[in-house]
Tab-separated table of C-alpha atoms and ligand atoms in Angstrom:
chain	number	residue	atom	x	y	z
A	7	MET	CA	-7.231	16.855	8.821
A	8	SER	CA	-9.879	14.199	9.153
A	9	VAL	CA	-8.374	11.011	10.342
A	10	SER	CA	-10.422	8.781	12.656
A	11	GLU	CA	-9.071	7.579	16.022
A	12	THR	CA	-9.438	4.132	14.604
A	13	LEU	CA	-6.301	4.823	12.419
A	14	THR	CA	-4.355	7.307	14.330
A	15	ALA	CA	-4.283	5.412	17.896
A	16	GLY	CA	-0.786	4.098	18.349
A	17	LEU	CA	0.711	6.110	15.161
A	18	LYS	CA	4.171	7.383	15.582
A	19	LEU	CA	4.180	8.642	11.909
A	20	PRO	CA	1.294	9.644	9.644
A	21	ALA	CA	1.927	6.679	7.390
A	22	ILE	CA	0.722	3.264	6.063
A	23	ALA	CA	2.971	0.390	4.804
A	24	ALA	CA	1.041	-0.455	1.709
A	25	PRO	CA	-0.319	-3.964	1.035
A	26	MET	CA	2.035	-5.709	-1.525
A	27	PHE	CA	1.187	-8.748	-3.385
A	28	LEU	CA	3.562	-11.682	-2.579
A	29	VAL	CA	5.797	-9.041	-0.476
A	30	SER	CA	3.586	-8.426	2.799
A	31	GLY	CA	3.089	-10.811	5.314
A	32	PRO	CA	2.507	-11.208	9.096
A	33	GLU	CA	6.220	-10.410	10.096
A	34	LEU	CA	6.214	-7.061	8.276
A	35	VAL	CA	2.767	-6.299	9.447
A	36	ILE	CA	3.538	-6.925	13.042
A	37	ASN	CA	6.944	-5.087	13.125
A	38	THR	CA	5.476	-2.037	11.327
A	39	CYS	CA	2.489	-1.902	13.697
A	40	LYS	CA	4.884	-2.172	16.672
A	41	ALA	CA	7.011	0.570	15.187
A	42	GLY	CA	4.117	2.902	15.041
A	43	VAL	CA	3.130	2.717	11.253
A	44	VAL	CA	-0.097	1.145	10.066
A	45	GLY	CA	0.901	-2.387	8.667
A	46	THR	CA	-1.387	-4.027	5.930
A	47	PHE	CA	-1.122	-7.062	3.743
A	48	PRO	CA	-3.329	-8.413	0.807
A	49	ALA	CA	-5.638	-11.256	1.919
A	50	LEU	CA	-4.671	-12.964	-1.423
A	51	ASN	CA	-1.182	-13.252	-0.029
A	52	GLN	CA	-2.339	-16.506	1.436
A	53	ARG	CA	-3.465	-19.140	-1.080
A	54	THR	CA	-6.711	-19.933	0.897
A	55	SER	CA	-8.980	-18.186	3.142
A	56	GLU	CA	-8.255	-20.509	5.835
A	57	GLY	CA	-4.552	-19.455	5.436
A	58	PHE	CA	-5.640	-15.818	5.627
A	59	GLU	CA	-7.538	-16.406	8.767
A	60	ALA	CA	-4.530	-17.966	10.235
A	61	TRP	CA	-2.526	-14.912	9.540
A	62	LEU	CA	-4.881	-12.687	11.192
A	63	LEU	CA	-4.673	-14.841	14.299
A	64	GLU	CA	-0.905	-14.659	14.187
A	65	ILE	CA	-0.948	-10.847	13.916
A	66	GLU	CA	-3.803	-10.205	16.567
A	67	ALA	CA	-1.748	-12.503	19.010
A	68	ALA	CA	1.639	-10.762	18.437
A	69	LEU	CA	0.151	-7.162	18.796
A	70	GLN	CA	-1.869	-8.023	21.864
A	71	ALA	CA	1.424	-9.661	23.408
A	72	PHE	CA	3.315	-6.403	22.607
A	73	GLU	CA	0.644	-4.090	24.255
A	74	ALA	CA	0.566	-6.520	27.286
A	75	GLN	CA	4.327	-6.562	27.701
A	76	THR	CA	5.160	-2.826	26.826
A	77	GLY	CA	1.917	-0.948	27.867
A	78	GLU	CA	2.260	0.695	24.471
A	79	LYS	CA	-0.615	0.685	21.755
A	80	PRO	CA	0.677	-0.574	18.385
A	81	ALA	CA	-0.427	1.056	15.133
A	82	PRO	CA	-3.796	-0.548	13.800
A	83	TYR	CA	-3.437	-3.116	11.098
A	84	GLY	CA	-5.296	-3.500	7.689
A	85	VAL	CA	-6.142	-5.909	5.138
A	86	ASN	CA	-6.419	-5.414	1.454
A	87	LEU	CA	-9.357	-7.059	-0.520
A	88	ILE	CA	-9.251	-6.949	-4.255
A	89	VAL	CA	-12.957	-6.332	-5.163
A	90	HIS	CA	-13.114	-7.601	-8.480
A	91	HIS	CA	-15.259	-10.301	-10.338
A	92	SER	CA	-12.113	-12.398	-11.172
A	93	ASN	CA	-11.297	-12.700	-7.307
A	94	PRO	CA	-13.206	-15.865	-6.025
A	95	ARG	CA	-12.680	-15.100	-2.551
A	96	VAL	CA	-14.039	-11.556	-1.792
A	97	LYS	CA	-17.111	-12.873	0.110
A	98	GLU	CA	-15.321	-15.462	2.173
A	99	ASP	CA	-12.440	-13.002	2.926
A	100	LEU	CA	-14.706	-10.158	3.833
A	101	ALA	CA	-16.709	-12.421	6.403
A	102	ILE	CA	-13.350	-13.257	8.110
A	103	CYS	CA	-12.427	-9.432	8.316
A	104	VAL	CA	-15.927	-9.136	9.973
A	105	LYS	CA	-15.312	-11.915	12.337
A	106	HIS	CA	-11.869	-10.648	13.425
A	107	ARG	CA	-13.018	-7.018	13.428
A	108	VAL	CA	-9.996	-5.965	11.333
A	109	PRO	CA	-9.544	-2.292	12.062
A	110	LEU	CA	-8.805	-1.159	8.445
A	111	VAL	CA	-9.886	-2.645	5.315
A	112	ILE	CA	-8.399	-1.308	2.042
A	113	THR	CA	-10.325	-2.122	-1.120
A	114	SER	CA	-8.896	-2.034	-4.657
A	115	LEU	CA	-10.168	-2.207	-8.146
A	116	GLY	CA	-13.790	-2.015	-6.837
A	117	ALA	CA	-15.597	0.303	-4.295
A	118	ASN	CA	-18.645	-1.274	-3.133
A	119	ARG	CA	-21.277	-0.301	-0.551
A	120	GLU	CA	-21.864	-3.966	0.782
A	121	VAL	CA	-18.281	-4.034	1.735
A	122	VAL	CA	-18.286	-0.750	3.322
A	123	GLU	CA	-21.443	-1.675	5.397
A	124	ALA	CA	-20.084	-4.979	6.521
A	125	VAL	CA	-16.970	-3.260	7.907
A	126	HIS	CA	-18.734	-0.264	9.400
A	127	SER	CA	-21.144	-2.994	11.342
A	128	TYR	CA	-18.406	-3.492	13.837
A	129	GLY	CA	-16.697	-0.040	13.690
A	130	GLY	CA	-13.868	-0.887	11.136
A	131	LYS	CA	-12.993	1.732	8.530
A	132	VAL	CA	-12.566	1.482	4.732
A	133	ILE	CA	-10.236	3.333	2.568
A	134	HIS	CA	-10.058	2.673	-1.383
A	135	ASP	CA	-7.320	3.386	-3.737
A	136	VAL	CA	-7.952	5.414	-6.814
A	137	ILE	CA	-6.022	6.823	-9.795
A	138	ASN	CA	-8.633	9.266	-10.970
A	139	LEU	CA	-11.376	11.456	-10.141
A	140	ARG	CA	-14.175	9.233	-11.600
A	141	HIS	CA	-13.065	6.436	-9.353
A	142	ALA	CA	-12.790	8.827	-6.324
A	143	ARG	CA	-16.299	10.014	-6.747
A	144	LYS	CA	-17.618	6.546	-7.013
A	145	ALA	CA	-15.866	5.368	-3.857
A	146	ALA	CA	-17.012	8.438	-2.048
A	147	GLU	CA	-20.487	7.595	-3.110
A	148	ALA	CA	-20.118	4.133	-1.910
A	149	GLY	CA	-19.399	5.591	1.697
A	150	VAL	CA	-15.711	4.889	2.166
A	151	ASP	CA	-14.122	6.569	5.043
A	152	GLY	CA	-10.946	7.238	3.061
A	153	LEU	CA	-9.330	7.492	-0.366
A	154	ILE	CA	-5.845	6.701	-1.364
A	155	ALA	CA	-4.740	8.824	-4.317
A	156	VAL	CA	-2.320	6.664	-6.382
A	157	ALA	CA	-0.435	9.159	-8.250
A	158	ALA	CA	2.187	8.901	-10.868
A	159	GLY	CA	5.294	6.779	-10.035
A	160	ALA	CA	3.603	4.418	-7.546
A	161	GLY	CA	4.485	0.742	-7.313
A	162	GLY	CA	1.836	-1.807	-8.439
A	163	HIS	CA	-1.132	-0.465	-10.331
A	164	ALA	CA	-0.122	3.194	-10.507
A	165	GLY	CA	-1.806	6.157	-11.788
A	166	THR	CA	-0.551	8.791	-14.142
A	167	LEU	CA	-1.700	11.984	-12.571
A	168	SER	CA	0.599	14.443	-10.715
A	169	PRO	CA	0.030	14.107	-6.923
A	170	PHE	CA	-0.621	17.770	-6.667
A	171	ALA	CA	-3.297	17.589	-9.202
A	172	LEU	CA	-4.894	14.628	-7.727
A	173	VAL	CA	-4.773	15.646	-4.164
A	174	ASN	CA	-6.152	19.073	-5.007
A	175	GLU	CA	-8.914	17.931	-7.090
A	176	ILE	CA	-10.069	15.093	-4.704
A	177	ARG	CA	-10.063	17.588	-1.790
A	178	GLU	CA	-12.562	19.696	-3.533
A	179	PHE	CA	-15.289	17.254	-3.054
A	180	PHE	CA	-13.971	14.693	-0.261
A	181	ASP	CA	-13.369	15.718	3.194
A	182	GLY	CA	-12.807	12.131	4.647
A	183	THR	CA	-9.333	10.742	5.233
A	184	LEU	CA	-7.067	11.293	2.252
A	185	VAL	CA	-4.055	9.156	1.806
A	186	LEU	CA	-1.259	9.853	-0.832
A	187	ALA	CA	0.630	7.196	-2.687
A	188	GLY	CA	3.316	7.233	-5.108
A	189	ALA	CA	7.251	7.202	-4.885
A	190	LEU	CA	7.244	8.321	-1.307
A	191	SER	CA	10.386	6.822	0.353
A	192	LYS	CA	11.641	9.250	2.799
A	193	GLY	CA	10.433	11.029	5.938
A	194	SER	CA	10.542	14.435	4.089
A	195	ASP	CA	8.170	12.861	1.413
A	196	ILE	CA	5.632	12.066	4.139
A	197	ALA	CA	5.792	15.604	5.505
A	198	ALA	CA	5.195	16.932	1.769
A	199	ALA	CA	2.455	14.687	1.626
A	200	GLN	CA	0.824	16.270	4.522
A	201	LEU	CA	1.754	19.869	3.404
A	202	MET	CA	-0.125	19.080	0.092
A	203	GLY	CA	-3.348	18.278	1.868
A	204	ALA	CA	-3.117	14.388	2.473
A	205	ASP	CA	-3.699	13.074	6.025
A	206	LEU	CA	-1.445	10.175	5.826
A	207	ALA	CA	1.370	9.023	3.467
A	208	TYR	CA	1.098	5.370	1.639
A	209	LEU	CA	4.607	3.637	1.134
A	210	GLY	CA	4.952	0.492	-0.761
A	211	THR	CA	8.115	0.287	-2.438
A	212	ARG	CA	10.313	1.478	0.518
A	213	PHE	CA	8.820	-1.400	2.513
A	214	ILE	CA	9.969	-4.113	-0.033
A	215	ASN	CA	13.440	-3.308	1.175
A	216	THR	CA	13.130	-4.291	4.737
A	217	ARG	CA	14.547	-7.296	6.697
A	218	GLU	CA	10.856	-8.468	7.216
A	219	SER	CA	9.515	-8.294	3.627
A	220	ARG	CA	8.958	-11.476	1.696
A	221	ALA	CA	10.737	-10.173	-1.234
A	222	GLY	CA	13.966	-12.081	-1.778
A	223	SER	CA	17.489	-10.780	-1.951
A	224	GLU	CA	17.708	-10.645	-5.787
A	225	TYR	CA	14.518	-8.517	-5.920
A	226	GLN	CA	15.709	-6.224	-2.973
A	227	ALA	CA	19.173	-5.907	-4.888
A	228	MET	CA	17.476	-4.800	-7.949
A	229	VAL	CA	15.535	-2.118	-5.977
A	230	ASN	CA	18.770	-0.947	-4.474
A	231	ALA	CA	20.302	-0.543	-7.901
A	232	ALA	CA	17.378	0.926	-9.643
A	233	LYS	CA	16.575	4.725	-10.321
A	234	ALA	CA	13.378	6.196	-11.353
A	235	ALA	CA	14.142	5.929	-15.011
A	236	ASP	CA	14.512	1.919	-14.671
A	237	ILE	CA	10.567	1.591	-13.765
A	238	VAL	CA	8.414	0.681	-16.770
A	239	TYR	CA	4.734	1.369	-16.870
A	240	THR	CA	2.852	-0.985	-18.776
A	241	PRO	CA	-0.673	-2.857	-18.800
A	242	LYS	CA	0.711	-5.844	-20.753
A	243	ILE	CA	1.812	-7.939	-17.682
A	244	SER	CA	-1.373	-7.979	-15.578
A	245	GLY	CA	-3.980	-6.411	-17.650
A	246	VAL	CA	-3.940	-3.042	-15.628
A	247	ALA	CA	-1.125	-0.542	-15.913
A	248	ALA	CA	1.489	-1.121	-13.446
A	249	ASN	CA	5.031	-0.125	-12.742
A	250	PHE	CA	7.835	-2.779	-12.845
A	251	LEU	CA	11.604	-3.014	-12.746
A	252	ARG	CA	12.879	-3.068	-16.212
A	253	GLU	CA	15.512	-5.381	-15.390
A	254	SER	CA	13.175	-8.052	-14.337
A	255	LEU	CA	11.108	-7.590	-17.620
A	256	ALA	CA	14.289	-8.006	-19.526
A	257	ARG	CA	15.388	-11.185	-17.635
A	258	ALA	CA	11.831	-12.802	-18.164
A	259	GLY	CA	11.881	-11.631	-22.067
A	260	MET	CA	8.986	-9.574	-21.390
A	261	LEU	CA	9.806	-6.022	-22.227
A	262	PRO	CA	6.654	-4.278	-23.269
A	263	GLU	CA	7.827	-3.591	-26.852
A	264	ASN	CA	8.060	-7.465	-27.297
A	265	LEU	CA	4.667	-8.237	-25.902
A	266	ASP	CA	1.086	-8.208	-27.278
A	267	GLU	CA	-1.654	-6.409	-25.349
A	268	LYS	CA	-2.811	-8.336	-22.430
A	269	LYS	CA	-6.693	-8.391	-22.615
A	270	HIS	CA	-8.042	-8.906	-19.188
A	271	VAL	CA	-7.320	-9.220	-15.531
A	272	ASP	CA	-7.597	-12.381	-13.681
A	273	PHE	CA	-7.013	-12.691	-10.046
A	274	GLY	CA	-8.475	-16.248	-9.933
A	275	ALA	CA	-5.766	-17.450	-12.354
A	276	GLU	CA	-2.816	-15.686	-10.508
A	277	LEU	CA	-3.913	-17.371	-7.287
A	278	GLN	CA	-4.373	-20.721	-8.620
A	279	ALA	CA	-0.979	-21.164	-10.560
A	280	PRO	CA	1.401	-18.569	-9.293
A	281	GLU	CA	4.392	-20.974	-9.737
A	282	GLU	CA	3.659	-21.950	-13.201
A	283	GLY	CA	6.084	-20.361	-15.551
A	284	GLN	CA	6.780	-16.528	-15.530
A	285	LYS	CA	3.954	-15.211	-13.646
A	286	ALA	CA	3.360	-11.460	-13.149
A	287	TRP	CA	4.574	-10.374	-9.725
A	288	LYS	CA	6.303	-13.587	-8.932
A	289	ASP	CA	9.223	-13.340	-11.479
A	290	ILE	CA	8.363	-9.841	-12.876
A	291	TRP	CA	9.024	-7.465	-10.042
A	292	SER	CA	7.013	-4.337	-9.268
A	293	ALA	CA	8.383	-1.221	-7.726
A	294	GLY	CA	7.528	2.477	-7.968
A	295	GLN	CA	9.789	5.527	-8.888
A	296	GLY	CA	10.899	5.980	-5.345
A	297	VAL	CA	13.390	3.266	-5.823
A	298	GLY	CA	16.045	5.905	-6.629
A	299	SER	CA	15.810	7.076	-2.791
A	300	ILE	CA	16.471	3.374	-1.606
A	301	SER	CA	19.861	1.691	-1.014
A	302	ASP	CA	19.440	-0.750	1.845
A	303	ALA	CA	17.049	-3.225	3.502
A	304	PRO	CA	17.082	-2.474	7.238
A	305	PRO	CA	14.661	-4.015	10.080
A	306	VAL	CA	11.278	-2.076	9.930
A	307	ALA	CA	12.043	-0.668	13.427
A	308	GLU	CA	15.174	1.024	12.080
A	309	LEU	CA	13.554	2.203	8.930
A	310	VAL	CA	10.773	3.816	10.841
A	311	ALA	CA	12.970	5.364	13.128
A	312	ARG	CA	14.769	7.048	10.237
A	313	LEU	CA	11.672	8.010	8.504
A	314	ARG	CA	10.486	9.707	11.822
A	315	ALA	CA	13.825	11.603	12.174
A	316	GLU	CA	13.586	12.753	8.419
A	317	TYR	CA	9.997	13.795	8.831
A	318	CYS	CA	10.714	15.977	12.000
A	319	GLY	CA	13.815	17.380	10.421
A	320	ALA	CA	12.050	18.267	7.274
A	321	ILE	CA	9.177	20.067	9.033
A	322	GLU	CA	11.840	22.075	11.385
A	323	GLU	CA	13.736	22.872	8.038
A	324	LEU	CA	10.704	24.227	6.383
A	325	GLU	CA	9.702	26.172	9.403
A	326	SER	CA	13.235	27.950	9.255
A	327	ARG	CA	13.309	28.272	5.452
A	328	SER	CA	9.901	29.632	5.159
A	329	ARG	CA	10.247	32.193	7.995
A	330	CYS	CA	11.470	35.053	5.760
A	331	PHE	CA	8.311	34.575	3.470
A	332	ARG	CA	5.988	34.554	6.341
A	333	GLY	CA	6.708	37.989	7.760
A	334	GLY	CA	9.203	36.561	10.406
A	335	GLU	CA	12.893	37.675	10.783
B	419	FMN	C1	5.312	-5.292	-5.304
B	419	FMN	C2	3.939	-4.639	-5.230
B	419	FMN	C3	2.791	-5.241	-5.023
B	419	FMN	C4	1.584	-4.649	-4.709
B	419	FMN	N1	0.489	-5.351	-4.620
B	419	FMN	C5	-0.527	-4.696	-4.255
B	419	FMN	C6	-1.844	-5.415	-3.812
B	419	FMN	O1	-1.615	-6.695	-3.794
B	419	FMN	N2	-2.841	-4.686	-3.617
B	419	FMN	C7	-2.956	-3.255	-3.597
B	419	FMN	O2	-3.919	-2.846	-3.354
B	419	FMN	N3	-1.813	-2.503	-4.035
B	419	FMN	C8	-0.549	-3.164	-4.131
B	419	FMN	N4	0.419	-2.730	-4.600
B	419	FMN	C9	0.421	-1.036	-4.648
B	419	FMN	C10	0.785	-0.699	-3.031
B	419	FMN	O3	-0.267	-1.036	-2.308
B	419	FMN	C11	0.782	1.047	-3.114
B	419	FMN	O4	-0.166	1.514	-3.743
B	419	FMN	C12	2.024	1.507	-3.930
B	419	FMN	O5	3.157	0.668	-3.528
B	419	FMN	C13	2.511	2.958	-3.285
B	419	FMN	O6	3.466	3.372	-4.172
B	419	FMN	P1	5.181	3.236	-3.809
B	419	FMN	O7	5.355	1.778	-4.001
B	419	FMN	O8	5.692	4.228	-4.914
B	419	FMN	O9	5.373	3.657	-2.471
B	419	FMN	C14	1.681	-3.125	-4.774
B	419	FMN	C15	2.832	-2.475	-4.874
B	419	FMN	C16	4.049	-3.140	-5.114
B	419	FMN	C17	5.323	-2.234	-5.354
């Protein structure tokens, strides 16, 4: 177990609510942190860097007020930066993270020593998401504090490897914070992630269906109705292989079998004209294979309390079920 205090202070559950494009905003982050789980959002969820900074101010003010009123420390919050040449805002958004001393920066699509050093300069932590060993090694070399092993079945840009294989192989060379992602929707899944060797669990899809999420009611209803087999893994929508709800692809006439290969990734274009036509993520909805365990959209506080009860129950049950194999009575 190698999680720094920056990440564990105020945590009531070893979990991070993962950043989701167009889904996570200040309300979700604030209520997640208040409930004792790390709340995060992608900087690109605001159309401009000024808007991004306004959200940081809103989140900081709300969390400070919570601490002053309750005497309780909220969980830390985090920002996701897409470190990719097609994202024109990386530098400006990083400078804003440094100015506001954002406790956790989650980098995706590129691990970069410059970003790590900038965040370390004020004591912040950087974790980077990876789907394979090559990227994990590169990120470790760049000096990140943690890795997110994004296994098969995750929402967004998922991997294809079994979580067991990915975690074990990363653990052979990396002793920093290890976070596991991919179809984790229940408290028992969080306990299982720890048992497998991860320090923290990373839950995206489960948080699409919360009252505070920015996903609309149709999107949430589709998540409620879907099973793992309704998730389609394709690179043809955004240029990087990702998981999408089959029904939303069908409605948009964009089932992969009817599409040509998408050749490149362009976050600049997504940013500039998200409302133009059928855009990836806006009308074509992403979700992971964990949808099959989701059938409601409760307030975050209620969800976290439920996850916590399931987590504690699963550990107690394992204790009891494993006793006879451990030499007990
Ligand atoms: C709708 C949606 C949008 C996402 N957007 C982003 C994003 O902007 N940046 C990012 O790093 N990951 C993004 N992800 C991936 C999540 O951060 C996380 O890795 C994933 O949701 C975990 O798997 P799970 O959904 O099975 O829990 C997105 C996932 C979903 C479902």
